[in-house]
Amino acid sequence: MARLSLSTPRDVRLLDRGMSIGEALAAFNASYPDAGGTASFVGKVRSDNDVKALELTHYEPLTLPGMEELAQAASEKFALAGVLAWHRVGVMTPGQPIVLVAAAAAHRREAFDAVDFLMDHLKSASWFWKRERRGDGWHWIEPRDQDRRDLARWK
């Protein structure tokens, strides 16, 4: 039984310290016992390119309201029973989770598509600024061309 309590039908959080992926997904699954399918995605800090740390900063007045609007849009677009969107801010090291999104729906395709939609928006059209610390110092990270193409398919 999940110990974590979630806000339903949308649980949106900004976290300044670690998250328990297993506990969150167990609570999410328990919250939607009648859903035909749930899908989830965990984004983690990569260690390639000599990355020692990742720092995420954000514009506080817009970040959480923007994430809540995004979760609402996903709920409506894909007829979701529930959605979870958690995002870290602050400094993280390789292997640590940055983001967790999950969707519960009557059918698997809606859940998969909703997770994809959420991540494409969080990756390229959100209120976060990223920089990586490598052996030679800090470097700002911009969305890649592929990230922009991924986002454009939802318009």
CSV table of C-alpha atoms in Angstrom, one decimal, residues 46-137:
chain,number,residue,atom,x,y,z
A,46,ARG,CA,23.3,12.2,-17.5
A,47,SER,CA,27.0,11.8,-16.9
A,48,ASP,CA,28.1,12.2,-20.5
A,49,ASN,CA,30.3,15.1,-21.7
A,50,ASP,CA,32.1,15.1,-18.3
A,51,VAL,CA,29.0,16.4,-16.5
A,52,LYS,CA,29.6,16.7,-12.7
A,53,ALA,CA,26.4,18.4,-11.8
A,54,LEU,CA,23.2,19.9,-13.3
A,55,GLU,CA,21.6,23.0,-11.9
A,56,LEU,CA,18.0,24.0,-12.6
A,57,THR,CA,16.7,27.4,-11.7
A,58,HIS,CA,13.3,28.8,-12.5
A,59,TYR,CA,11.0,31.8,-12.4
A,60,GLU,CA,9.0,31.1,-9.3
A,61,PRO,CA,5.8,33.2,-10.1
A,62,LEU,CA,5.3,31.3,-13.3
A,63,THR,CA,6.7,27.8,-12.8
A,64,LEU,CA,4.2,26.0,-10.6
A,65,PRO,CA,1.1,27.7,-12.2
A,66,GLY,CA,2.6,26.9,-15.6
A,67,MET,CA,3.1,23.3,-14.7
A,68,GLU,CA,-0.5,23.1,-13.4
A,69,GLU,CA,-1.8,24.6,-16.6
A,70,LEU,CA,0.2,22.0,-18.6
A,71,ALA,CA,-1.2,19.2,-16.5
A,72,GLN,CA,-4.7,20.5,-17.1
A,73,ALA,CA,-4.1,20.7,-20.8
A,74,ALA,CA,-2.8,17.1,-20.9
A,75,SER,CA,-5.8,15.9,-18.9
A,76,GLU,CA,-8.2,17.5,-21.4
A,77,LYS,CA,-6.3,16.6,-24.6
A,78,PHE,CA,-5.9,12.9,-23.7
A,79,ALA,CA,-9.0,12.3,-21.5
A,80,LEU,CA,-6.9,11.3,-18.5
A,81,ALA,CA,-8.1,10.0,-15.2
A,82,GLY,CA,-5.0,11.5,-13.5
A,83,VAL,CA,-1.7,13.1,-14.1
A,84,LEU,CA,1.4,13.5,-12.0
A,85,ALA,CA,4.2,16.1,-12.9
A,86,TRP,CA,7.0,16.5,-10.5
A,87,HIS,CA,10.1,18.5,-11.3
A,88,ARG,CA,13.3,19.2,-9.3
A,89,VAL,CA,15.1,22.5,-9.0
A,90,GLY,CA,18.5,23.1,-7.6
A,91,VAL,CA,21.8,21.2,-8.0
A,92,MET,CA,21.7,17.5,-8.9
A,93,THR,CA,24.4,15.0,-9.7
A,94,PRO,CA,24.6,12.3,-12.4
A,95,GLY,CA,22.0,9.5,-11.9
A,96,GLN,CA,19.7,11.6,-9.8
A,97,PRO,CA,16.1,12.1,-11.0
A,98,ILE,CA,15.2,15.5,-12.5
A,99,VAL,CA,11.6,14.9,-13.5
A,100,LEU,CA,8.8,12.4,-13.0
A,101,VAL,CA,5.6,12.4,-15.1
A,102,ALA,CA,2.8,9.9,-15.1
A,103,ALA,CA,-0.6,9.6,-16.7
A,104,ALA,CA,-3.5,7.3,-16.0
A,105,ALA,CA,-6.2,6.8,-18.7
A,106,ALA,CA,-8.8,4.3,-19.8
A,107,HIS,CA,-6.5,3.2,-22.6
A,108,ARG,CA,-2.7,2.9,-22.9
A,109,ARG,CA,-2.3,5.1,-26.0
A,110,GLU,CA,-3.7,8.2,-24.2
A,111,ALA,CA,-1.4,7.5,-21.2
A,112,PHE,CA,1.7,7.1,-23.4
A,113,ASP,CA,0.8,10.2,-25.5
A,114,ALA,CA,0.1,12.3,-22.4
A,115,VAL,CA,3.5,11.5,-20.9
A,116,ASP,CA,5.2,12.4,-24.2
A,117,PHE,CA,3.2,15.6,-24.5
A,118,LEU,CA,4.2,16.6,-20.9
A,119,MET,CA,7.9,15.9,-21.4
A,120,ASP,CA,8.1,17.7,-24.7
A,121,HIS,CA,6.7,20.8,-23.1
A,122,LEU,CA,8.7,20.5,-19.9
A,123,LYS,CA,11.9,20.0,-21.9
A,124,SER,CA,11.5,22.9,-24.4
A,125,ALA,CA,8.7,25.3,-23.4
A,126,SER,CA,8.9,25.6,-19.6
A,127,TRP,CA,10.1,28.0,-17.0
A,128,PHE,CA,13.4,26.3,-16.2
A,129,TRP,CA,17.0,27.3,-17.0
A,130,LYS,CA,19.7,24.6,-17.0
A,131,ARG,CA,23.4,24.7,-16.7
A,132,GLU,CA,25.9,21.8,-16.4
A,133,ARG,CA,29.1,21.8,-14.4
A,134,ARG,CA,31.8,20.1,-16.3
A,135,GLY,CA,35.6,19.8,-15.6
A,136,ASP,CA,36.1,23.2,-17.2
A,137,GLY,CA,33.3,25.1,-15.4
